[in-house]
PDB file of C-alpha atoms in Angstrom:
ATOM      1  CA  UNK Y   1      -6.516  -3.251  36.329  1.00  0.00           C
ATOM      2  CA  UNK Y   2      -9.986  -2.685  37.693  1.00  0.00           C
ATOM      3  CA  UNK Y   3     -10.989  -3.369  41.283  1.00  0.00           C
ATOM      4  CA  UNK Y   4     -14.182  -3.680  43.198  1.00  0.00           C
ATOM      5  CA  UNK Y   5     -13.823  -4.553  46.919  1.00  0.00           C
ATOM      6  CA  UNK Y   6     -16.985  -5.101  49.029  1.00  0.00           C
ATOM      7  CA  UNK Y   7     -17.623  -6.415  52.482  1.00  0.00           C
ATOM      8  CA  UNK Y   8     -17.352  -5.766  56.202  1.00  0.00           C
ATOM      9  CA  UNK Y   9     -14.503  -3.323  56.797  1.00  0.00           C
ATOM     10  CA  UNK Y  10     -15.308  -3.178  60.491  1.00  0.00           C
ATOM     11  CA  UNK Y  11     -14.692   0.530  60.482  1.00  0.00           C
ATOM     12  CA  UNK Y  12     -16.613   3.695  59.546  1.00  0.00           C
ATOM     13  CA  UNK Y  13     -15.440   6.657  57.372  1.00  0.00           C
ATOM     14  CA  UNK Y  14     -16.917   9.148  59.796  1.00  0.00           C
ATOM     15  CA  UNK Y  15     -19.146   9.409  62.813  1.00  0.00           C
ATOM     16  CA  UNK Y  16     -22.010  10.136  60.427  1.00  0.00           C
ATOM     17  CA  UNK Y  17     -21.907   6.411  59.647  1.00  0.00           C
ATOM     18  CA  UNK Y  18     -23.011   5.707  63.290  1.00  0.00           C
ATOM     19  CA  UNK Y  19     -26.177   6.145  65.247  1.00  0.00           C
ATOM     20  CA  UNK Y  20     -26.219   6.165  69.058  1.00  0.00           C
ATOM     21  CA  UNK Y  21     -23.501   4.836  71.319  1.00  0.00           C
ATOM     22  CA  UNK Y  22     -20.083   6.369  71.968  1.00  0.00           C
ATOM     23  CA  UNK Y  23     -18.378   8.056  68.988  1.00  0.00           C
ATOM     24  CA  UNK Y  24     -15.747   6.050  67.162  1.00  0.00           C
ATOM     25  CA  UNK Y  25     -12.114   7.029  67.494  1.00  0.00           C
ATOM     26  CA  UNK Y  26     -10.857   9.605  65.071  1.00  0.00           C
ATOM     27  CA  UNK Y  27      -7.509   7.822  64.440  1.00  0.00           C
ATOM     28  CA  UNK Y  28      -8.941   4.455  63.225  1.00  0.00           C
ATOM     29  CA  UNK Y  29     -11.380   6.253  60.857  1.00  0.00           C
ATOM     30  CA  UNK Y  30      -8.455   8.402  59.518  1.00  0.00           C
ATOM     31  CA  UNK Y  31      -6.364   5.260  58.914  1.00  0.00           C
ATOM     32  CA  UNK Y  32      -9.394   3.668  57.085  1.00  0.00           C
ATOM     33  CA  UNK Y  33      -9.746   6.731  54.878  1.00  0.00           C
ATOM     34  CA  UNK Y  34      -5.983   6.799  54.201  1.00  0.00           C
ATOM     35  CA  UNK Y  35      -6.030   3.070  53.276  1.00  0.00           C
ATOM     36  CA  UNK Y  36      -8.641   3.780  50.621  1.00  0.00           C
ATOM     37  CA  UNK Y  37      -6.594   6.660  49.267  1.00  0.00           C
ATOM     38  CA  UNK Y  38      -3.446   4.467  49.264  1.00  0.00           C
ATOM     39  CA  UNK Y  39      -5.368   1.746  47.412  1.00  0.00           C
ATOM     40  CA  UNK Y  40      -6.903   4.257  44.941  1.00  0.00           C
ATOM     41  CA  UNK Y  41     -10.340   3.204  46.105  1.00  0.00           C
ATOM     42  CA  UNK Y  42     -13.543   5.265  46.409  1.00  0.00           C
ATOM     43  CA  UNK Y  43     -16.719   4.388  48.344  1.00  0.00           C
ATOM     44  CA  UNK Y  44     -19.657   3.698  45.899  1.00  0.00           C
ATOM     45  CA  UNK Y  45     -22.266   5.000  48.259  1.00  0.00           C
ATOM     46  CA  UNK Y  46     -25.504   3.177  48.857  1.00  0.00           C
ATOM     47  CA  UNK Y  47     -29.224   2.995  48.207  1.00  0.00           C
ATOM     48  CA  UNK Y  48     -31.450   1.956  51.073  1.00  0.00           C
ATOM     49  CA  UNK Y  49     -30.568   1.932  54.667  1.00  0.00           C
ATOM     50  CA  UNK Y  50     -27.450   3.845  55.652  1.00  0.00           C
ATOM     51  CA  UNK Y  51     -26.590   1.435  58.484  1.00  0.00           C
ATOM     52  CA  UNK Y  52     -25.469  -2.098  57.713  1.00  0.00           C
ATOM     53  CA  UNK Y  53     -24.844  -3.543  61.228  1.00  0.00           C
ATOM     54  CA  UNK Y  54     -26.729  -3.171  64.511  1.00  0.00           C
ATOM     55  CA  UNK Y  55     -26.875  -4.459  68.025  1.00  0.00           C
ATOM     56  CA  UNK Y  56     -29.379  -3.551  70.689  1.00  0.00           C
ATOM     57  CA  UNK Y  57     -27.835  -0.136  71.256  1.00  0.00           C
ATOM     58  CA  UNK Y  58     -25.959   1.006  68.137  1.00  0.00           C
ATOM     59  CA  UNK Y  59     -26.294   1.075  64.325  1.00  0.00           C
ATOM     60  CA  UNK Y  60     -23.233   1.557  62.072  1.00  0.00           C
ATOM     61  CA  UNK Y  61     -22.333   1.432  58.491  1.00  0.00           C
ATOM     62  CA  UNK Y  62     -19.454  -1.101  58.548  1.00  0.00           C
ATOM     63  CA  UNK Y  63     -20.118  -2.728  55.198  1.00  0.00           C
ATOM     64  CA  UNK Y  64     -19.501  -1.010  51.983  1.00  0.00           C
ATOM     65  CA  UNK Y  65     -18.394  -1.415  48.399  1.00  0.00           C
ATOM     66  CA  UNK Y  66     -15.319   0.466  47.035  1.00  0.00           C
ATOM     67  CA  UNK Y  67     -14.038   0.704  43.487  1.00  0.00           C
ATOM     68  CA  UNK Y  68     -10.965   2.116  41.753  1.00  0.00           C
ATOM     69  CA  UNK Y  69     -11.304   4.658  38.902  1.00  0.00           C
ATOM     70  CA  UNK Y  70     -10.788   2.112  36.183  1.00  0.00           C
ATOM     71  CA  UNK Y  71     -13.660   0.006  37.447  1.00  0.00           C
ATOM     72  CA  UNK Y  72     -15.763   3.137  37.838  1.00  0.00           C
ATOM     73  CA  UNK Y  73     -15.102   4.099  34.203  1.00  0.00           C
ATOM     74  CA  UNK Y  74     -16.076   0.570  33.021  1.00  0.00           C
ATOM     75  CA  UNK Y  75     -19.256   0.424  35.003  1.00  0.00           C
ATOM     76  CA  UNK Y  76     -20.251   4.060  35.641  1.00  0.00           C
ATOM     77  CA  UNK Y  77     -23.933   3.381  36.363  1.00  0.00           C
ATOM     78  CA  UNK Y  78     -23.384   0.667  38.923  1.00  0.00           C
ATOM     79  CA  UNK Y  79     -24.883   1.030  42.420  1.00  0.00           C
ATOM     80  CA  UNK Y  80     -24.880  -0.563  45.856  1.00  0.00           C
ATOM     81  CA  UNK Y  81     -28.157  -1.599  47.448  1.00  0.00           C
ATOM     82  CA  UNK Y  82     -28.401  -2.276  51.246  1.00  0.00           C
ATOM     83  CA  UNK Y  83     -30.779  -5.201  51.481  1.00  0.00           C
ATOM     84  CA  UNK Y  84     -32.966  -6.096  54.607  1.00  0.00           C
ATOM     85  CA  UNK Y  85     -31.512  -8.067  57.489  1.00  0.00           C
ATOM     86  CA  UNK Y  86     -31.994 -11.831  57.411  1.00  0.00           C
ATOM     87  CA  UNK Y  87     -30.075 -14.062  59.791  1.00  0.00           C
ATOM     88  CA  UNK Y  88     -26.989 -11.935  60.390  1.00  0.00           C
ATOM     89  CA  UNK Y  89     -26.475  -8.789  62.425  1.00  0.00           C
ATOM     90  CA  UNK Y  90     -25.117  -7.301  59.071  1.00  0.00           C
ATOM     91  CA  UNK Y  91     -27.373  -6.216  56.127  1.00  0.00           C
ATOM     92  CA  UNK Y  92     -26.286  -7.924  52.935  1.00  0.00           C
ATOM     93  CA  UNK Y  93     -25.116  -5.575  50.067  1.00  0.00           C
ATOM     94  CA  UNK Y  94     -26.071  -6.147  46.500  1.00  0.00           C
ATOM     95  CA  UNK Y  95     -23.789  -4.480  43.858  1.00  0.00           C
ATOM     96  CA  UNK Y  96     -25.731  -3.912  40.594  1.00  0.00           C
ATOM     97  CA  UNK Y  97     -22.949  -3.759  37.954  1.00  0.00           C
ATOM     98  CA  UNK Y  98     -24.125  -1.619  34.909  1.00  0.00           C
ATOM     99  CA  UNK Y  99     -22.071   0.004  32.180  1.00  0.00           C
ATOM    100  CA  UNK Y 100     -25.184   2.007  30.970  1.00  0.00           C
ATOM    101  CA  UNK Y 101     -28.005   3.611  32.784  1.00  0.00           C
ATOM    102  CA  UNK Y 102     -30.896   1.215  33.319  1.00  0.00           C
ATOM    103  CA  UNK Y 103     -34.228   2.924  33.028  1.00  0.00           C
ATOM    104  CA  UNK Y 104     -37.057   1.123  34.790  1.00  0.00           C
ATOM    105  CA  UNK Y 105     -40.582   1.900  33.706  1.00  0.00           C
ATOM    106  CA  UNK Y 106     -43.039   2.095  36.561  1.00  0.00           C
ATOM    107  CA  UNK Y 107     -46.617   1.103  36.065  1.00  0.00           C
ATOM    108  CA  UNK Y 108     -48.803   4.224  36.075  1.00  0.00           C
ATOM    109  CA  UNK Y 109     -50.928   4.622  39.147  1.00  0.00           C
ATOM    110  CA  UNK Y 110     -54.571   3.807  38.792  1.00  0.00           C
ATOM    111  CA  UNK Y 111     -56.881   6.775  38.419  1.00  0.00           C
ATOM    112  CA  UNK Y 112     -59.369   7.124  41.216  1.00  0.00           C
ATOM    113  CA  UNK Y 113     -62.238   9.618  41.093  1.00  0.00           C
ATOM    114  CA  UNK Y 114     -63.076  11.552  44.192  1.00  0.00           C
ATOM    115  CA  UNK Y 115     -66.805  12.585  44.514  1.00  0.00           C
ATOM    116  CA  UNK Y 116     -65.753  16.044  45.892  1.00  0.00           C
ATOM    117  CA  UNK Y 117     -64.168  16.903  42.452  1.00  0.00           C
ATOM    118  CA  UNK Y 118     -67.641  17.080  40.912  1.00  0.00           C
ATOM    119  CA  UNK Y 119     -68.597  19.907  43.239  1.00  0.00           C
ATOM    120  CA  UNK Y 120     -65.683  22.029  41.922  1.00  0.00           C
ATOM    121  CA  UNK Y 121     -66.873  24.857  39.623  1.00  0.00           C
ATOM    122  CA  UNK Y 122     -64.297  24.092  36.929  1.00  0.00           C
ATOM    123  CA  UNK Y 123     -65.008  20.338  36.872  1.00  0.00           C
ATOM    124  CA  UNK Y 124     -67.006  20.424  33.542  1.00  0.00           C
ATOM    125  CA  UNK Y 125     -64.254  22.294  31.819  1.00  0.00           C
ATOM    126  CA  UNK Y 126     -61.529  19.936  33.005  1.00  0.00           C
ATOM    127  CA  UNK Y 127     -63.538  16.924  31.809  1.00  0.00           C
ATOM    128  CA  UNK Y 128     -64.168  18.461  28.447  1.00  0.00           C
ATOM    129  CA  UNK Y 129     -60.468  19.235  27.958  1.00  0.00           C
ATOM    130  CA  UNK Y 130     -59.568  15.750  28.990  1.00  0.00           C
ATOM    131  CA  UNK Y 131     -61.888  14.266  26.459  1.00  0.00           C
ATOM    132  CA  UNK Y 132     -60.513  16.458  23.647  1.00  0.00           C
ATOM    133  CA  UNK Y 133     -56.886  15.394  24.236  1.00  0.00           C
ATOM    134  CA  UNK Y 134     -55.624  12.641  21.837  1.00  0.00           C
ATOM    135  CA  UNK Y 135     -54.750   9.337  23.510  1.00  0.00           C
ATOM    136  CA  UNK Y 136     -53.518   5.911  22.465  1.00  0.00           C
ATOM    137  CA  UNK Y 137     -54.351   2.502  23.988  1.00  0.00           C
TER     138      UNK Y 137
END
């Protein structure tokens, strides 16, 4: 069977998942890590902000997605995105489920000419080489 569990676990895996405020207790974090081991679950990591909960004084990563090895083998290119806050004090998580690597093509940046380049001694050679290169489109 394959498993994906995501949500607010109300505990961190380590004090690296916390910013400011008093450190979390070692025993509850150790119990949380052991619970993941006992359930054969692994944290999927994240893209975006590390912290998923905040108050006026502290930020913590309390929300996460965990998967078992079977799920990880079925969907090896999945990822977890931390989305921006909206109406809650927790950031929502988006789990992108992918069995294959998804390649996104970015639009090339627009070329902008800087007047100072014309003053460079090698400018005519660079332009001539550029015009000689084959291009499509």
